[in-house]
Amino acid sequence: MQVTDVKSGSVNDLLTPGRNLKIVGSKIKVARDDPSVGIYFVETATQGRTKVEQSDIVTNNPSELMVVIPALAAGTYNLEVITQFTQGALLKEVRTAPLDKVLTVV
């Protein structure tokens, strides 16, 4: 998975709260019946989780997501996409697709 902060053009590094984040990957479409499904920013120090609101998911395709970054405090974050989507179907259990890079809000 790879993310691009649209405002700064930064790849897998910086986040600009209130602006768009492009997420590219495989089988990452946010598809649900489980309430935990969604896109989360996890603060690395506290493990506090901020979920992207459904209305802030601008693009929701199998290989590309575009979201509005929530109002995150300065710090470092991990990104997780939790979904039940797989190739053209829904899984019974949720699966987590984590980004293997730490993202920073300055």
Short mmCIF file of C-alpha atoms in Angstrom, two decimals:
data_model
loop_
_atom_site.label_atom_id
_atom_site.label_comp_id
_atom_site.label_asym_id
_atom_site.label_seq_id
_atom_site.Cartn_x
_atom_site.Cartn_y
_atom_site.Cartn_z
CA MET A 1 0.00 0.00 0.00
CA GLN A 2 1.19 3.55 -0.71
CA VAL A 3 -0.25 6.91 0.36
CA THR A 4 0.16 10.37 -1.14
CA ASP A 5 -0.68 13.57 0.71
CA VAL A 6 -2.31 15.49 -2.16
CA LYS A 7 -1.59 18.97 -0.73
CA SER A 8 2.16 18.49 -0.19
CA GLY A 9 2.78 15.73 -2.74
CA SER A 10 4.55 13.78 0.03
CA VAL A 11 4.57 9.98 -0.45
CA ASN A 12 4.41 7.70 2.63
CA ASP A 13 5.52 10.54 4.92
CA LEU A 14 3.55 13.71 5.73
CA LEU A 15 -0.17 14.22 6.42
CA THR A 16 -2.08 17.49 5.99
CA PRO A 17 -5.25 17.36 8.16
CA GLY A 18 -8.36 18.57 6.36
CA ARG A 19 -6.89 17.77 2.92
CA ASN A 20 -7.02 14.70 0.67
CA LEU A 21 -4.99 11.52 1.08
CA LYS A 22 -4.71 9.12 -1.86
CA ILE A 23 -4.28 5.47 -0.84
CA VAL A 24 -3.22 2.96 -3.51
CA GLY A 25 -3.12 -0.78 -2.89
CA SER A 26 -4.74 -4.12 -3.64
CA LYS A 27 -8.21 -5.21 -2.47
CA ILE A 28 -8.56 -2.16 -0.18
CA LYS A 29 -12.14 -1.11 -1.03
CA VAL A 30 -13.99 -0.30 2.19
CA ALA A 31 -16.88 -2.77 2.13
CA ARG A 32 -18.83 -3.59 5.23
CA ASP A 33 -21.37 -5.16 7.30
CA ASP A 34 -19.05 -5.29 10.34
CA PRO A 35 -18.99 -2.00 12.32
CA SER A 36 -15.16 -2.06 12.64
CA VAL A 37 -14.72 -1.71 8.86
CA GLY A 38 -13.15 1.61 7.87
CA ILE A 39 -9.96 3.64 7.56
CA TYR A 40 -8.08 4.45 10.75
CA PHE A 41 -5.20 6.69 11.77
CA VAL A 42 -3.55 5.14 14.85
CA GLU A 43 -1.41 7.50 16.96
CA THR A 44 1.87 5.66 17.58
CA ALA A 45 2.50 6.86 21.16
CA THR A 46 -0.98 6.31 22.63
CA GLN A 47 -2.49 3.83 20.13
CA GLY A 48 -5.49 6.20 20.00
CA ARG A 49 -7.57 5.42 16.91
CA THR A 50 -9.22 8.06 14.69
CA LYS A 51 -11.68 6.67 12.15
CA VAL A 52 -12.29 8.48 8.87
CA GLU A 53 -15.99 9.33 8.66
CA GLN A 54 -17.91 7.52 5.92
CA SER A 55 -18.82 10.86 4.32
CA ASP A 56 -15.07 11.72 4.10
CA ILE A 57 -14.31 8.71 1.88
CA VAL A 58 -14.29 10.45 -1.51
CA THR A 59 -13.19 7.51 -3.70
CA ASN A 60 -13.74 3.88 -2.70
CA ASN A 61 -12.36 1.51 -5.35
CA PRO A 62 -10.65 -1.90 -5.02
CA SER A 63 -7.19 -0.44 -5.74
CA GLU A 64 -7.60 3.25 -4.80
CA LEU A 65 -9.10 5.19 -1.92
CA MET A 66 -9.26 8.96 -1.56
CA VAL A 67 -10.13 10.32 1.88
CA VAL A 68 -10.22 13.64 3.71
CA ILE A 69 -7.62 13.45 6.50
CA PRO A 70 -9.34 14.02 9.88
CA ALA A 71 -8.30 16.80 12.27
CA LEU A 72 -5.29 14.97 13.71
CA ALA A 73 -2.97 16.46 16.33
CA ALA A 74 0.74 16.82 15.55
CA GLY A 75 2.48 13.48 15.95
CA THR A 76 3.13 10.19 14.20
CA TYR A 77 0.47 7.79 12.94
CA ASN A 78 0.03 4.36 11.42
CA LEU A 79 -2.67 3.88 8.79
CA GLU A 80 -4.98 0.84 8.72
CA VAL A 81 -7.67 -0.08 6.22
CA ILE A 82 -10.09 -2.61 7.72
CA THR A 83 -12.39 -4.25 5.18
CA GLN A 84 -14.34 -7.35 4.31
CA PHE A 85 -13.72 -6.85 0.58
CA THR A 86 -11.94 -9.39 -1.57
CA GLN A 87 -11.94 -9.94 -5.33
CA GLY A 88 -15.60 -9.10 -6.17
CA ALA A 89 -17.08 -10.45 -2.91
CA LEU A 90 -17.32 -9.92 0.85
CA LEU A 91 -15.39 -11.99 3.38
CA LYS A 92 -17.12 -13.35 6.50
CA GLU A 93 -14.34 -11.95 8.71
CA VAL A 94 -12.70 -8.53 8.58
CA ARG A 95 -9.10 -8.18 7.44
CA THR A 96 -6.65 -5.38 8.15
CA ALA A 97 -4.36 -3.88 5.52
CA PRO A 98 -1.74 -1.80 7.39
CA LEU A 99 0.62 0.70 5.79
CA ASP A 100 4.19 -0.30 6.67
CA LYS A 101 5.35 3.33 7.00
CA VAL A 102 4.86 5.84 9.83
CA LEU A 103 3.08 9.05 8.78
CA THR A 104 3.71 12.46 10.39
CA VAL A 105 1.45 15.44 11.13
CA VAL A 106 3.56 18.56 11.74
#
